[in-house]
Amino acid sequence: MGLADALAEWTDVDGAQYELGRATGLFADRTFLQVKWVLWSSNPLGQALYDMLHALVRAGVLEYRDEPDHQFRWRTAAPIDGLDG
């Protein structure tokens, strides 16, 4: 499953960071519970995942809403010609 499928519905920031980590191979074969410390504490990897999500929002790949719980989802309309959502 790719990031588009994983974020097809609104997903809270922790779940979105986890799915991005899985999609990039950082959390391969690891459950959310095994890596939640990365998402719930102040550290460079957790911050990088958070920043990457917002970079994807700015690029038009993801949508973002701050209520409730800072959520992300894959943007259904392709932001770039030829990029399927």
PDB file of C-alpha atoms in Angstrom:
ATOM      1  CA  MET A   1       0.000   0.000   0.000  1.00  0.00           C
ATOM      2  CA  GLY A   2       1.336   3.417  -0.955  1.00  0.00           C
ATOM      3  CA  LEU A   3       0.984   6.755   0.772  1.00  0.00           C
ATOM      4  CA  ALA A   4      -2.003   7.729  -1.381  1.00  0.00           C
ATOM      5  CA  ASP A   5      -3.913   4.663  -0.193  1.00  0.00           C
ATOM      6  CA  ALA A   6      -2.788   5.037   3.424  1.00  0.00           C
ATOM      7  CA  LEU A   7      -3.924   8.673   3.537  1.00  0.00           C
ATOM      8  CA  ALA A   8      -7.096   8.297   1.452  1.00  0.00           C
ATOM      9  CA  GLU A   9      -9.146   9.422   4.481  1.00  0.00           C
ATOM     10  CA  TRP A  10      -8.410  12.173   7.003  1.00  0.00           C
ATOM     11  CA  THR A  11      -5.643  10.863   9.279  1.00  0.00           C
ATOM     12  CA  ASP A  12      -4.316  12.474  12.441  1.00  0.00           C
ATOM     13  CA  VAL A  13      -0.771  13.799  12.417  1.00  0.00           C
ATOM     14  CA  ASP A  14       0.701  10.820  14.288  1.00  0.00           C
ATOM     15  CA  GLY A  15      -0.855   8.355  11.875  1.00  0.00           C
ATOM     16  CA  ALA A  16       0.187  10.445   8.873  1.00  0.00           C
ATOM     17  CA  GLN A  17       3.779  10.630  10.121  1.00  0.00           C
ATOM     18  CA  TYR A  18       3.762   6.867  10.631  1.00  0.00           C
ATOM     19  CA  GLU A  19       2.404   6.204   7.137  1.00  0.00           C
ATOM     20  CA  LEU A  20       4.975   8.559   5.611  1.00  0.00           C
ATOM     21  CA  GLY A  21       7.687   6.722   7.535  1.00  0.00           C
ATOM     22  CA  ARG A  22       6.376   3.401   6.213  1.00  0.00           C
ATOM     23  CA  ALA A  23       6.155   4.723   2.641  1.00  0.00           C
ATOM     24  CA  THR A  24       9.778   5.879   2.732  1.00  0.00           C
ATOM     25  CA  GLY A  25      10.985   2.625   4.282  1.00  0.00           C
ATOM     26  CA  LEU A  26      11.938   4.145   7.631  1.00  0.00           C
ATOM     27  CA  PHE A  27       9.422   2.042   9.545  1.00  0.00           C
ATOM     28  CA  ALA A  28       9.495  -1.116   7.425  1.00  0.00           C
ATOM     29  CA  ASP A  29       8.223  -4.103   9.407  1.00  0.00           C
ATOM     30  CA  ARG A  30       7.499  -1.945  12.464  1.00  0.00           C
ATOM     31  CA  THR A  31       4.137  -1.301  14.058  1.00  0.00           C
ATOM     32  CA  PHE A  32       2.874   2.071  15.167  1.00  0.00           C
ATOM     33  CA  LEU A  33       3.370   1.057  18.787  1.00  0.00           C
ATOM     34  CA  GLN A  34       7.021   0.218  18.127  1.00  0.00           C
ATOM     35  CA  VAL A  35       7.783   3.673  16.717  1.00  0.00           C
ATOM     36  CA  LYS A  36       5.316   5.935  18.520  1.00  0.00           C
ATOM     37  CA  TRP A  37       8.144   7.379  20.635  1.00  0.00           C
ATOM     38  CA  VAL A  38       9.545   8.897  17.421  1.00  0.00           C
ATOM     39  CA  LEU A  39       6.241  10.639  16.769  1.00  0.00           C
ATOM     40  CA  TRP A  40       5.468  11.658  20.341  1.00  0.00           C
ATOM     41  CA  SER A  41       8.830  13.075  21.443  1.00  0.00           C
ATOM     42  CA  SER A  42      11.101  15.861  20.352  1.00  0.00           C
ATOM     43  CA  ASN A  43      13.683  14.363  18.003  1.00  0.00           C
ATOM     44  CA  PRO A  44      15.104  15.050  14.524  1.00  0.00           C
ATOM     45  CA  LEU A  45      13.334  12.158  12.772  1.00  0.00           C
ATOM     46  CA  GLY A  46       9.880  12.987  14.122  1.00  0.00           C
ATOM     47  CA  GLN A  47      10.386  16.648  13.230  1.00  0.00           C
ATOM     48  CA  ALA A  48      11.559  15.738   9.714  1.00  0.00           C
ATOM     49  CA  LEU A  49       8.449  13.619   9.117  1.00  0.00           C
ATOM     50  CA  TYR A  50       6.247  16.474  10.369  1.00  0.00           C
ATOM     51  CA  ASP A  51       8.051  18.950   8.114  1.00  0.00           C
ATOM     52  CA  MET A  52       7.768  16.590   5.134  1.00  0.00           C
ATOM     53  CA  LEU A  53       3.998  16.327   5.590  1.00  0.00           C
ATOM     54  CA  HIS A  54       3.684  20.108   5.524  1.00  0.00           C
ATOM     55  CA  ALA A  55       5.997  20.304   2.497  1.00  0.00           C
ATOM     56  CA  LEU A  56       3.644  17.896   0.706  1.00  0.00           C
ATOM     57  CA  VAL A  57       0.726  20.162   1.654  1.00  0.00           C
ATOM     58  CA  ARG A  58       2.533  23.184   0.207  1.00  0.00           C
ATOM     59  CA  ALA A  59       3.275  21.179  -2.955  1.00  0.00           C
ATOM     60  CA  GLY A  60      -0.429  20.367  -3.324  1.00  0.00           C
ATOM     61  CA  VAL A  61      -0.048  16.609  -2.800  1.00  0.00           C
ATOM     62  CA  LEU A  62      -1.765  16.479   0.605  1.00  0.00           C
ATOM     63  CA  GLU A  63      -4.618  18.410   2.179  1.00  0.00           C
ATOM     64  CA  TYR A  64      -4.405  19.645   5.775  1.00  0.00           C
ATOM     65  CA  ARG A  65      -6.940  20.692   8.386  1.00  0.00           C
ATOM     66  CA  ASP A  66      -6.140  21.709  11.934  1.00  0.00           C
ATOM     67  CA  GLU A  67      -9.470  20.687  13.489  1.00  0.00           C
ATOM     68  CA  PRO A  68      -9.806  18.142  14.827  1.00  0.00           C
ATOM     69  CA  ASP A  69      -6.346  16.895  15.736  1.00  0.00           C
ATOM     70  CA  HIS A  70      -4.202  18.244  12.878  1.00  0.00           C
ATOM     71  CA  GLN A  71      -5.161  15.888  10.060  1.00  0.00           C
ATOM     72  CA  PHE A  72      -3.841  15.095   6.597  1.00  0.00           C
ATOM     73  CA  ARG A  73      -5.216  13.279   3.560  1.00  0.00           C
ATOM     74  CA  TRP A  74      -4.139  12.627   0.002  1.00  0.00           C
ATOM     75  CA  ARG A  75      -5.417  15.277  -2.372  1.00  0.00           C
ATOM     76  CA  THR A  76      -7.727  13.610  -4.881  1.00  0.00           C
ATOM     77  CA  ALA A  77      -7.127  16.159  -7.645  1.00  0.00           C
ATOM     78  CA  ALA A  78      -3.648  15.723  -9.111  1.00  0.00           C
ATOM     79  CA  PRO A  79      -1.510  18.800  -8.364  1.00  0.00           C
ATOM     80  CA  ILE A  80       0.886  18.003 -11.233  1.00  0.00           C
ATOM     81  CA  ASP A  81      -0.076  16.926 -14.753  1.00  0.00           C
ATOM     82  CA  GLY A  82       0.262  13.168 -14.998  1.00  0.00           C
ATOM     83  CA  LEU A  83       0.430  12.555 -11.242  1.00  0.00           C
ATOM     84  CA  ASP A  84      -2.376  10.218 -10.294  1.00  0.00           C
ATOM     85  CA  GLY A  85      -4.063  10.592  -6.913  1.00  0.00           C
TER      86      GLY A  85
END
